[in-house]
Amino acid sequence: MMKRIIFLNSMFLLFVTVSGQVQNIDSLIHVLETERLSPVEQLSLYEKITLFYVTHDLGKGTEYAREGIQLAEKEKDKKKESAFYRFLGAIHYYQSKFDTSRIYLDKALSLAVEINDKPFQVMTYSELGNLYYLQNNYSSALEYYMKGLTLNDGKPNRSTAAILVNMANIHRTLNHPDRRSISVNRHWKSPNSLRLMI
């Protein structure tokens, strides 16, 4: 049986496993714990560290995301708060804790809507789609992916590419070969520029 692959959002594509990367994270943690930093600098480090651990150590990812949320709430930085809730949502669906994941993703989406940050809304709709994709609830996954595409400005980006690849994978799984390329063609006049292999 063909493996299901979720094409991860750009937040997970930023870190590729290479030698020396753990050293870099250790350096960031050291700076966070020992240097006098502004709250903005601290939040930036919490985000980078959490992002790394989302793909390497879910327990540590959870820890740094929660610390990031506390600081973001204190600083009234709703954009960063939304990002940390989105990270927690992803961490929990990786652990098959789908109800908890949904709670965190709903919080992330609510904050993204409140501050009218459309790219964050698109990323969160994509994560909600991933949540349902992993549960084999393809109709709900497609619904959330479409919500994300609707908010997109029509320009190719990683979040939208991830959504389109996931939608194509769902249609492949459901044996809908005629629908695999429909989404790409509807959203971009030049789908070949994405170089998607579906």
PDB file of C-alpha atoms in Angstrom:
ATOM      1  CA  MET A   1       0.000   0.000   0.000  1.00  0.00           C
ATOM      2  CA  MET A   2       1.313   3.406  -0.928  1.00  0.00           C
ATOM      3  CA  LYS A   3       2.443   5.516   1.992  1.00  0.00           C
ATOM      4  CA  ARG A   4       0.509   8.659   2.653  1.00  0.00           C
ATOM      5  CA  ILE A   5       2.767  11.660   2.638  1.00  0.00           C
ATOM      6  CA  ILE A   6       1.775  14.956   4.069  1.00  0.00           C
ATOM      7  CA  PHE A   7       3.611  17.737   2.387  1.00  0.00           C
ATOM      8  CA  LEU A   8       4.493  19.850   5.414  1.00  0.00           C
ATOM      9  CA  ASN A   9       4.022  23.572   5.577  1.00  0.00           C
ATOM     10  CA  SER A  10       6.927  25.882   5.141  1.00  0.00           C
ATOM     11  CA  MET A  11       7.356  26.038   8.899  1.00  0.00           C
ATOM     12  CA  PHE A  12       8.560  22.439   8.833  1.00  0.00           C
ATOM     13  CA  LEU A  13      10.572  22.842   5.648  1.00  0.00           C
ATOM     14  CA  LEU A  14      12.831  25.481   7.142  1.00  0.00           C
ATOM     15  CA  PHE A  15      14.936  22.951   8.981  1.00  0.00           C
ATOM     16  CA  VAL A  16      16.518  20.110   7.066  1.00  0.00           C
ATOM     17  CA  THR A  17      18.451  17.553   9.038  1.00  0.00           C
ATOM     18  CA  VAL A  18      22.131  18.204   8.459  1.00  0.00           C
ATOM     19  CA  SER A  19      25.179  17.725  10.607  1.00  0.00           C
ATOM     20  CA  GLY A  20      25.823  20.615  12.910  1.00  0.00           C
ATOM     21  CA  GLN A  21      22.168  21.569  13.177  1.00  0.00           C
ATOM     22  CA  VAL A  22      21.856  20.299  16.742  1.00  0.00           C
ATOM     23  CA  GLN A  23      24.871  22.420  17.620  1.00  0.00           C
ATOM     24  CA  ASN A  24      23.064  25.430  16.172  1.00  0.00           C
ATOM     25  CA  ILE A  25      19.978  24.738  18.297  1.00  0.00           C
ATOM     26  CA  ASP A  26      22.152  24.278  21.371  1.00  0.00           C
ATOM     27  CA  SER A  27      23.682  27.691  20.634  1.00  0.00           C
ATOM     28  CA  LEU A  28      20.229  29.280  20.288  1.00  0.00           C
ATOM     29  CA  ILE A  29      19.106  27.738  23.578  1.00  0.00           C
ATOM     30  CA  HIS A  30      22.287  28.970  25.250  1.00  0.00           C
ATOM     31  CA  VAL A  31      21.654  32.514  23.985  1.00  0.00           C
ATOM     32  CA  LEU A  32      18.021  32.354  25.108  1.00  0.00           C
ATOM     33  CA  GLU A  33      18.971  31.186  28.596  1.00  0.00           C
ATOM     34  CA  THR A  34      22.021  33.362  29.229  1.00  0.00           C
ATOM     35  CA  GLU A  35      21.797  36.604  27.247  1.00  0.00           C
ATOM     36  CA  ARG A  36      19.851  39.740  28.062  1.00  0.00           C
ATOM     37  CA  LEU A  37      17.384  39.874  25.196  1.00  0.00           C
ATOM     38  CA  SER A  38      14.401  41.999  24.351  1.00  0.00           C
ATOM     39  CA  PRO A  39      11.028  40.208  24.358  1.00  0.00           C
ATOM     40  CA  VAL A  40      10.994  40.410  20.550  1.00  0.00           C
ATOM     41  CA  GLU A  41      14.368  38.655  20.384  1.00  0.00           C
ATOM     42  CA  GLN A  42      13.240  36.063  22.927  1.00  0.00           C
ATOM     43  CA  LEU A  43      10.077  35.320  20.946  1.00  0.00           C
ATOM     44  CA  SER A  44      12.100  34.938  17.766  1.00  0.00           C
ATOM     45  CA  LEU A  45      14.395  32.419  19.470  1.00  0.00           C
ATOM     46  CA  TYR A  46      11.473  30.525  21.009  1.00  0.00           C
ATOM     47  CA  GLU A  47       9.955  30.264  17.540  1.00  0.00           C
ATOM     48  CA  LYS A  48      13.170  28.965  15.923  1.00  0.00           C
ATOM     49  CA  ILE A  49      13.795  26.487  18.730  1.00  0.00           C
ATOM     50  CA  THR A  50      10.201  25.237  18.741  1.00  0.00           C
ATOM     51  CA  LEU A  51      10.264  24.883  14.970  1.00  0.00           C
ATOM     52  CA  PHE A  52      13.345  22.692  15.176  1.00  0.00           C
ATOM     53  CA  TYR A  53      11.915  20.492  17.905  1.00  0.00           C
ATOM     54  CA  VAL A  54       8.584  20.001  16.124  1.00  0.00           C
ATOM     55  CA  THR A  55      10.490  17.725  13.743  1.00  0.00           C
ATOM     56  CA  HIS A  56      13.079  16.358  16.184  1.00  0.00           C
ATOM     57  CA  ASP A  57      11.690  16.081  19.740  1.00  0.00           C
ATOM     58  CA  LEU A  58       7.967  16.619  20.316  1.00  0.00           C
ATOM     59  CA  GLY A  59       8.342  16.869  24.096  1.00  0.00           C
ATOM     60  CA  LYS A  60      10.846  19.692  23.849  1.00  0.00           C
ATOM     61  CA  GLY A  61       8.790  21.274  21.089  1.00  0.00           C
ATOM     62  CA  THR A  62       5.807  21.331  23.429  1.00  0.00           C
ATOM     63  CA  GLU A  63       7.893  22.828  26.227  1.00  0.00           C
ATOM     64  CA  TYR A  64       9.295  25.671  24.115  1.00  0.00           C
ATOM     65  CA  ALA A  65       5.944  26.354  22.445  1.00  0.00           C
ATOM     66  CA  ARG A  66       4.262  26.749  25.837  1.00  0.00           C
ATOM     67  CA  GLU A  67       7.012  29.082  27.048  1.00  0.00           C
ATOM     68  CA  GLY A  68       6.622  31.037  23.811  1.00  0.00           C
ATOM     69  CA  ILE A  69       2.871  31.328  24.356  1.00  0.00           C
ATOM     70  CA  GLN A  70       3.381  32.680  27.874  1.00  0.00           C
ATOM     71  CA  LEU A  71       5.777  35.352  26.645  1.00  0.00           C
ATOM     72  CA  ALA A  72       3.629  36.206  23.622  1.00  0.00           C
ATOM     73  CA  GLU A  73       0.572  36.638  25.854  1.00  0.00           C
ATOM     74  CA  LYS A  74       2.547  38.836  28.249  1.00  0.00           C
ATOM     75  CA  GLU A  75       3.791  40.955  25.331  1.00  0.00           C
ATOM     76  CA  LYS A  76       0.379  40.940  23.633  1.00  0.00           C
ATOM     77  CA  ASP A  77       1.976  39.572  20.451  1.00  0.00           C
ATOM     78  CA  LYS A  78      -0.974  37.731  18.944  1.00  0.00           C
ATOM     79  CA  LYS A  79       0.874  36.787  15.765  1.00  0.00           C
ATOM     80  CA  LYS A  80       3.560  34.875  17.676  1.00  0.00           C
ATOM     81  CA  GLU A  81       0.921  33.451  19.999  1.00  0.00           C
ATOM     82  CA  SER A  82      -0.943  32.145  16.950  1.00  0.00           C
ATOM     83  CA  ALA A  83       2.252  30.561  15.610  1.00  0.00           C
ATOM     84  CA  PHE A  84       2.971  28.774  18.897  1.00  0.00           C
ATOM     85  CA  TYR A  85      -0.589  27.431  19.107  1.00  0.00           C
ATOM     86  CA  ARG A  86      -0.224  26.194  15.519  1.00  0.00           C
ATOM     87  CA  PHE A  87       3.010  24.423  16.471  1.00  0.00           C
ATOM     88  CA  LEU A  88       1.237  22.772  19.425  1.00  0.00           C
ATOM     89  CA  GLY A  89      -1.573  21.681  17.112  1.00  0.00           C
ATOM     90  CA  ALA A  90       0.903  19.997  14.781  1.00  0.00           C
ATOM     91  CA  ILE A  91       2.793  18.385  17.656  1.00  0.00           C
ATOM     92  CA  HIS A  92      -0.426  16.892  18.984  1.00  0.00           C
ATOM     93  CA  TYR A  93      -1.662  15.522  15.669  1.00  0.00           C
ATOM     94  CA  TYR A  94       1.748  13.881  15.174  1.00  0.00           C
ATOM     95  CA  GLN A  95       1.061  12.133  18.485  1.00  0.00           C
ATOM     96  CA  SER A  96      -2.466  11.159  17.332  1.00  0.00           C
ATOM     97  CA  LYS A  97      -3.967  13.413  20.010  1.00  0.00           C
ATOM     98  CA  PHE A  98      -6.487  14.759  17.548  1.00  0.00           C
ATOM     99  CA  ASP A  99      -8.954  16.404  19.948  1.00  0.00           C
ATOM    100  CA  THR A 100      -6.174  18.336  21.686  1.00  0.00           C
ATOM    101  CA  SER A 101      -4.676  19.251  18.330  1.00  0.00           C
ATOM    102  CA  ARG A 102      -8.025  20.682  17.217  1.00  0.00           C
ATOM    103  CA  ILE A 103      -8.231  22.868  20.333  1.00  0.00           C
ATOM    104  CA  TYR A 104      -4.796  24.366  19.680  1.00  0.00           C
ATOM    105  CA  LEU A 105      -5.419  24.856  15.972  1.00  0.00           C
ATOM    106  CA  ASP A 106      -8.742  26.568  16.690  1.00  0.00           C
ATOM    107  CA  LYS A 107      -6.926  28.959  19.042  1.00  0.00           C
ATOM    108  CA  ALA A 108      -4.288  29.628  16.374  1.00  0.00           C
ATOM    109  CA  LEU A 109      -6.953  30.307  13.755  1.00  0.00           C
ATOM    110  CA  SER A 110      -8.965  32.554  16.055  1.00  0.00           C
ATOM    111  CA  LEU A 111      -5.906  34.703  16.726  1.00  0.00           C
ATOM    112  CA  ALA A 112      -4.940  34.813  13.040  1.00  0.00           C
ATOM    113  CA  VAL A 113      -8.464  35.956  12.145  1.00  0.00           C
ATOM    114  CA  GLU A 114      -8.488  38.511  14.967  1.00  0.00           C
ATOM    115  CA  ILE A 115      -5.310  40.170  13.656  1.00  0.00           C
ATOM    116  CA  ASN A 116      -6.391  39.636  10.033  1.00  0.00           C
ATOM    117  CA  ASP A 117      -3.199  37.773   9.120  1.00  0.00           C
ATOM    118  CA  LYS A 118      -4.161  35.891   5.968  1.00  0.00           C
ATOM    119  CA  PRO A 119      -0.890  33.934   5.552  1.00  0.00           C
ATOM    120  CA  PHE A 120      -1.276  32.630   9.123  1.00  0.00           C
ATOM    121  CA  GLN A 121      -4.902  31.771   8.392  1.00  0.00           C
ATOM    122  CA  VAL A 122      -3.850  29.833   5.287  1.00  0.00           C
ATOM    123  CA  MET A 123      -1.186  27.933   7.269  1.00  0.00           C
ATOM    124  CA  THR A 124      -3.668  27.118  10.029  1.00  0.00           C
ATOM    125  CA  TYR A 125      -6.324  25.915   7.582  1.00  0.00           C
ATOM    126  CA  SER A 126      -3.623  23.723   6.058  1.00  0.00           C
ATOM    127  CA  GLU A 127      -2.799  22.304   9.499  1.00  0.00           C
ATOM    128  CA  LEU A 128      -6.501  21.644  10.134  1.00  0.00           C
ATOM    129  CA  GLY A 129      -6.602  19.836   6.796  1.00  0.00           C
ATOM    130  CA  ASN A 130      -3.578  17.778   7.859  1.00  0.00           C
ATOM    131  CA  LEU A 131      -5.317  16.910  11.130  1.00  0.00           C
ATOM    132  CA  TYR A 132      -8.256  15.388   9.247  1.00  0.00           C
ATOM    133  CA  TYR A 133      -6.031  13.874   6.541  1.00  0.00           C
ATOM    134  CA  LEU A 134      -4.214  11.854   9.218  1.00  0.00           C
ATOM    135  CA  GLN A 135      -7.570  10.569  10.468  1.00  0.00           C
ATOM    136  CA  ASN A 136      -8.571   9.502   6.929  1.00  0.00           C
ATOM    137  CA  ASN A 137     -11.432  12.016   7.077  1.00  0.00           C
ATOM    138  CA  TYR A 138     -10.792  13.179   3.547  1.00  0.00           C
ATOM    139  CA  SER A 139     -13.946  15.252   3.063  1.00  0.00           C
ATOM    140  CA  SER A 140     -13.119  17.416   6.099  1.00  0.00           C
ATOM    141  CA  ALA A 141      -9.461  17.617   5.064  1.00  0.00           C
ATOM    142  CA  LEU A 142     -10.466  18.845   1.593  1.00  0.00           C
ATOM    143  CA  GLU A 143     -12.853  21.359   3.137  1.00  0.00           C
ATOM    144  CA  TYR A 144     -10.089  22.948   5.229  1.00  0.00           C
ATOM    145  CA  TYR A 145      -7.576  22.838   2.412  1.00  0.00           C
ATOM    146  CA  MET A 146     -10.085  24.670   0.194  1.00  0.00           C
ATOM    147  CA  LYS A 147     -10.613  27.317   2.881  1.00  0.00           C
ATOM    148  CA  GLY A 148      -6.867  27.907   2.879  1.00  0.00           C
ATOM    149  CA  LEU A 149      -6.759  28.155  -0.909  1.00  0.00           C
ATOM    150  CA  THR A 150      -9.652  30.615  -0.916  1.00  0.00           C
ATOM    151  CA  LEU A 151      -7.652  33.017   1.244  1.00  0.00           C
ATOM    152  CA  ASN A 152      -4.543  32.746  -0.899  1.00  0.00           C
ATOM    153  CA  ASP A 153      -3.740  35.708  -3.119  1.00  0.00           C
ATOM    154  CA  GLY A 154      -3.150  33.453  -6.117  1.00  0.00           C
ATOM    155  CA  LYS A 155       0.627  33.623  -5.962  1.00  0.00           C
ATOM    156  CA  PRO A 156       2.535  30.366  -5.573  1.00  0.00           C
ATOM    157  CA  ASN A 157       3.989  29.862  -2.093  1.00  0.00           C
ATOM    158  CA  ARG A 158       4.949  26.915   0.074  1.00  0.00           C
ATOM    159  CA  SER A 159       1.734  26.819   2.089  1.00  0.00           C
ATOM    160  CA  THR A 160      -0.434  26.740  -0.995  1.00  0.00           C
ATOM    161  CA  ALA A 161       1.820  24.204  -2.706  1.00  0.00           C
ATOM    162  CA  ALA A 162       1.552  21.988   0.393  1.00  0.00           C
ATOM    163  CA  ILE A 163      -2.232  22.222   0.284  1.00  0.00           C
ATOM    164  CA  LEU A 164      -2.365  21.349  -3.411  1.00  0.00           C
ATOM    165  CA  VAL A 165      -0.056  18.358  -3.004  1.00  0.00           C
ATOM    166  CA  ASN A 166      -2.134  17.091  -0.069  1.00  0.00           C
ATOM    167  CA  MET A 167      -5.328  17.504  -2.073  1.00  0.00           C
ATOM    168  CA  ALA A 168      -3.782  15.612  -4.987  1.00  0.00           C
ATOM    169  CA  ASN A 169      -2.735  12.823  -2.602  1.00  0.00           C
ATOM    170  CA  ILE A 170      -6.277  12.572  -1.273  1.00  0.00           C
ATOM    171  CA  HIS A 171      -7.668  12.297  -4.791  1.00  0.00           C
ATOM    172  CA  ARG A 172      -5.029   9.675  -5.600  1.00  0.00           C
ATOM    173  CA  THR A 173      -6.020   7.725  -2.487  1.00  0.00           C
ATOM    174  CA  LEU A 174      -9.701   7.975  -3.435  1.00  0.00           C
ATOM    175  CA  ASN A 175      -8.832   6.940  -6.996  1.00  0.00           C
ATOM    176  CA  HIS A 176      -9.946  10.219  -8.558  1.00  0.00           C
ATOM    177  CA  PRO A 177      -7.200  10.663 -11.169  1.00  0.00           C
ATOM    178  CA  ASP A 178      -9.214  13.323 -12.988  1.00  0.00           C
ATOM    179  CA  ARG A 179      -9.275  15.555  -9.911  1.00  0.00           C
ATOM    180  CA  ARG A 180      -5.579  15.462  -9.042  1.00  0.00           C
ATOM    181  CA  SER A 181      -4.662  18.376 -11.305  1.00  0.00           C
ATOM    182  CA  ILE A 182      -7.927  20.331 -11.128  1.00  0.00           C
ATOM    183  CA  SER A 183      -6.939  22.248  -7.988  1.00  0.00           C
ATOM    184  CA  VAL A 184      -3.595  23.282  -9.412  1.00  0.00           C
ATOM    185  CA  ASN A 185      -5.152  24.443 -12.669  1.00  0.00           C
ATOM    186  CA  ARG A 186      -7.862  26.422 -10.898  1.00  0.00           C
ATOM    187  CA  HIS A 187      -5.473  28.305  -8.659  1.00  0.00           C
ATOM    188  CA  TRP A 188      -2.573  29.097 -10.942  1.00  0.00           C
ATOM    189  CA  LYS A 189      -2.491  29.835 -14.609  1.00  0.00           C
ATOM    190  CA  SER A 190       0.967  28.319 -14.807  1.00  0.00           C
ATOM    191  CA  PRO A 191       0.955  25.219 -12.611  1.00  0.00           C
ATOM    192  CA  ASN A 192       4.151  23.969 -14.228  1.00  0.00           C
ATOM    193  CA  SER A 193       6.025  26.697 -12.377  1.00  0.00           C
ATOM    194  CA  LEU A 194       5.462  24.741  -9.174  1.00  0.00           C
ATOM    195  CA  ARG A 195       7.123  21.649 -10.605  1.00  0.00           C
ATOM    196  CA  LEU A 196       4.755  19.490  -8.564  1.00  0.00           C
ATOM    197  CA  MET A 197       5.092  15.792  -9.133  1.00  0.00           C
ATOM    198  CA  ILE A 198       1.700  14.231  -8.463  1.00  0.00           C
TER     199      ILE A 198
END
